[in-house]
PDB file of C-alpha atoms in Angstrom:
ATOM      1  CA  MET A   1       0.000   0.000   0.000  1.00 96.00           C
ATOM      2  CA  LEU A   2       1.108   3.566  -0.687  1.00 97.00           C
ATOM      3  CA  ILE A   3       0.250   6.488   1.554  1.00 98.00           C
ATOM      4  CA  VAL A   4       0.282   9.993   0.096  1.00 98.00           C
ATOM      5  CA  ASN A   5       0.298  12.667   2.779  1.00 98.00           C
ATOM      6  CA  GLY A   6       1.212  16.294   3.242  1.00 98.00           C
ATOM      7  CA  TYR A   7       0.107  19.874   2.766  1.00 98.00           C
ATOM      8  CA  MET A   8      -1.106  21.795  -0.243  1.00 96.00           C
ATOM      9  CA  TYR A   9      -1.146  25.580  -0.310  1.00 98.00           C
ATOM     10  CA  VAL A  10      -3.411  27.871  -2.314  1.00 97.00           C
ATOM     11  CA  GLU A  11      -4.066  31.593  -2.070  1.00 96.00           C
ATOM     12  CA  PRO A  12      -6.406  32.108   0.896  1.00 97.00           C
ATOM     13  CA  SER A  13      -8.874  33.971  -1.330  1.00 96.00           C
ATOM     14  CA  SER A  14      -9.111  30.864  -3.565  1.00 96.00           C
ATOM     15  CA  VAL A  15      -9.602  28.217  -0.859  1.00 97.00           C
ATOM     16  CA  THR A  16     -13.377  27.936  -1.277  1.00 96.00           C
ATOM     17  CA  GLU A  17     -13.184  27.580  -5.059  1.00 96.00           C
ATOM     18  CA  PHE A  18     -10.235  25.185  -4.831  1.00 97.00           C
ATOM     19  CA  VAL A  19     -12.004  22.947  -2.290  1.00 96.00           C
ATOM     20  CA  ARG A  20     -15.147  22.859  -4.415  1.00 96.00           C
ATOM     21  CA  ASP A  21     -13.101  21.777  -7.450  1.00 97.00           C
ATOM     22  CA  LEU A  22     -11.115  19.246  -5.401  1.00 96.00           C
ATOM     23  CA  GLN A  23     -14.318  17.745  -4.002  1.00 96.00           C
ATOM     24  CA  SER A  24     -15.518  17.087  -7.546  1.00 95.00           C
ATOM     25  CA  LEU A  25     -12.250  15.335  -8.349  1.00 97.00           C
ATOM     26  CA  ALA A  26     -12.468  13.352  -5.101  1.00 97.00           C
ATOM     27  CA  VAL A  27     -15.853  11.863  -6.019  1.00 97.00           C
ATOM     28  CA  ALA A  28     -14.388  10.309  -9.172  1.00 96.00           C
ATOM     29  CA  THR A  29     -11.074   9.401  -7.552  1.00 97.00           C
ATOM     30  CA  ARG A  30     -12.702   7.405  -4.764  1.00 98.00           C
ATOM     31  CA  GLN A  31     -14.276   5.176  -7.423  1.00 97.00           C
ATOM     32  CA  ARG A  32     -10.962   4.352  -9.104  1.00 98.00           C
ATOM     33  CA  ASP A  33      -9.559   0.865  -8.991  1.00 97.00           C
ATOM     34  CA  GLY A  34      -6.898   0.732  -6.312  1.00 98.00           C
ATOM     35  CA  ASN A  35      -7.990   3.804  -4.365  1.00 98.00           C
ATOM     36  CA  LEU A  36      -8.378   3.012  -0.674  1.00 98.00           C
ATOM     37  CA  SER A  37      -9.017   6.566   0.529  1.00 97.00           C
ATOM     38  CA  TYR A  38      -8.754  10.101  -0.808  1.00 98.00           C
ATOM     39  CA  ASP A  39      -9.299  12.990   1.583  1.00 97.00           C
ATOM     40  CA  ALA A  40      -8.456  16.650   2.015  1.00 96.00           C
ATOM     41  CA  ALA A  41      -9.309  19.103   4.760  1.00 97.00           C
ATOM     42  CA  VAL A  42      -8.727  22.802   5.209  1.00 97.00           C
ATOM     43  CA  ASP A  43      -6.107  22.979   7.950  1.00 97.00           C
ATOM     44  CA  ASP A  44      -5.652  26.773   8.049  1.00 97.00           C
ATOM     45  CA  GLN A  45      -8.027  28.929   5.995  1.00 95.00           C
ATOM     46  CA  LEU A  46      -5.998  32.117   6.534  1.00 96.00           C
ATOM     47  CA  ALA A  47      -2.792  30.456   5.320  1.00 97.00           C
ATOM     48  CA  GLY A  48      -4.567  28.616   2.482  1.00 97.00           C
ATOM     49  CA  ARG A  49      -3.231  25.294   3.806  1.00 98.00           C
ATOM     50  CA  LEU A  50      -4.987  21.979   3.229  1.00 98.00           C
ATOM     51  CA  LEU A  51      -4.081  18.591   4.645  1.00 98.00           C
ATOM     52  CA  ILE A  52      -3.968  15.875   1.981  1.00 97.00           C
ATOM     53  CA  ALA A  53      -4.269  12.159   2.837  1.00 98.00           C
ATOM     54  CA  GLU A  54      -4.552   9.368   0.283  1.00 98.00           C
ATOM     55  CA  ARG A  55      -4.074   5.589   0.317  1.00 98.00           C
ATOM     56  CA  TRP A  56      -3.490   3.534  -2.834  1.00 98.00           C
ATOM     57  CA  ARG A  57      -3.222  -0.215  -3.349  1.00 97.00           C
ATOM     58  CA  ASP A  58      -0.010   0.133  -5.372  1.00 97.00           C
ATOM     59  CA  GLN A  59       2.012   2.381  -7.662  1.00 97.00           C
ATOM     60  CA  ALA A  60       0.076   1.297 -10.752  1.00 98.00           C
ATOM     61  CA  ALA A  61      -3.186   2.551  -9.220  1.00 98.00           C
ATOM     62  CA  LEU A  62      -1.615   5.854  -8.158  1.00 98.00           C
ATOM     63  CA  THR A  63      -0.027   6.329 -11.581  1.00 98.00           C
ATOM     64  CA  ALA A  64      -3.361   5.662 -13.311  1.00 98.00           C
ATOM     65  CA  HIS A  65      -4.961   8.335 -11.099  1.00 98.00           C
ATOM     66  CA  LEU A  66      -2.214  10.859 -11.801  1.00 97.00           C
ATOM     67  CA  GLN A  67      -2.583  10.265 -15.545  1.00 98.00           C
ATOM     68  CA  ALA A  68      -6.401  10.298 -15.577  1.00 98.00           C
ATOM     69  CA  THR A  69      -8.001  13.004 -17.703  1.00 97.00           C
ATOM     70  CA  ASP A  70      -9.822  14.659 -14.804  1.00 97.00           C
ATOM     71  CA  THR A  71      -6.677  14.698 -12.654  1.00 97.00           C
ATOM     72  CA  THR A  72      -4.571  16.267 -15.394  1.00 97.00           C
ATOM     73  CA  ALA A  73      -7.340  18.807 -16.067  1.00 97.00           C
ATOM     74  CA  PHE A  74      -7.428  19.706 -12.353  1.00 96.00           C
ATOM     75  CA  VAL A  75      -3.648  20.179 -12.310  1.00 95.00           C
ATOM     76  CA  GLY A  76      -3.945  22.240 -15.484  1.00 95.00           C
ATOM     77  CA  ARG A  77      -6.458  24.557 -13.831  1.00 95.00           C
ATOM     78  CA  TRP A  78      -4.653  24.880 -10.499  1.00 95.00           C
ATOM     79  CA  GLY A  79      -1.020  23.951 -11.128  1.00 90.00           C
ATOM     80  CA  ARG A  80       0.339  27.492 -11.159  1.00 92.00           C
ATOM     81  CA  ALA A  81      -1.788  28.571  -8.190  1.00 94.00           C
ATOM     82  CA  ILE A  82      -0.850  25.792  -5.782  1.00 94.00           C
ATOM     83  CA  ARG A  83       2.229  24.581  -4.028  1.00 95.00           C
ATOM     84  CA  GLY A  84       2.574  21.255  -2.309  1.00 93.00           C
ATOM     85  CA  GLU A  85       4.590  19.533   0.357  1.00 96.00           C
ATOM     86  CA  ILE A  86       3.208  16.097  -0.386  1.00 96.00           C
ATOM     87  CA  PHE A  87       5.123  12.860   0.019  1.00 97.00           C
ATOM     88  CA  LYS A  88       4.561   9.205  -0.835  1.00 97.00           C
ATOM     89  CA  TYR A  89       5.302   6.424   1.645  1.00 97.00           C
ATOM     90  CA  ASP A  90       5.365   2.663   1.285  1.00 95.00           C
ATOM     91  CA  ALA A  91       3.323   0.955   3.994  1.00 91.00           C
ATOM     92  CA  LEU A  92       4.713  -2.517   4.460  1.00 89.00           C
ATOM     93  CA  ASN A  93       3.457  -3.380   7.921  1.00 88.00           C
ATOM     94  CA  GLU A  94      -0.145  -2.178   8.203  1.00 88.00           C
ATOM     95  CA  ARG A  95      -1.877  -2.936  11.533  1.00 90.00           C
ATOM     96  CA  GLY A  96      -4.440  -1.472  13.896  1.00 91.00           C
ATOM     97  CA  LEU A  97      -3.593   1.682  15.827  1.00 89.00           C
ATOM     98  CA  MET A  98      -3.453  -0.106  19.174  1.00 93.00           C
ATOM     99  CA  ASP A  99      -1.608  -3.158  17.853  1.00 91.00           C
ATOM    100  CA  GLU A 100       2.101  -3.415  18.633  1.00 87.00           C
TER     101      GLU A 100
END
């Protein structure tokens, strides 16, 4: 499993529009083969910072998402207006929170 996690930044005046557009993308993304979760939340409205959290079955599923028409269109609309600190992690030992 891959975990994608980090922060995305957008101009504070654009947060509402950005979130609305991202929510539309999220609806389709959650239906994609290999998507386990796809979430974003406004962390700091005044700073324009959103927390991004995704889980993917494998790299092939994530790559298919990143190359999907709606994803590339979203990046085309917002790419110059956003900045990200988003990282990808391999999860090799998944277990419950309270498990050792």
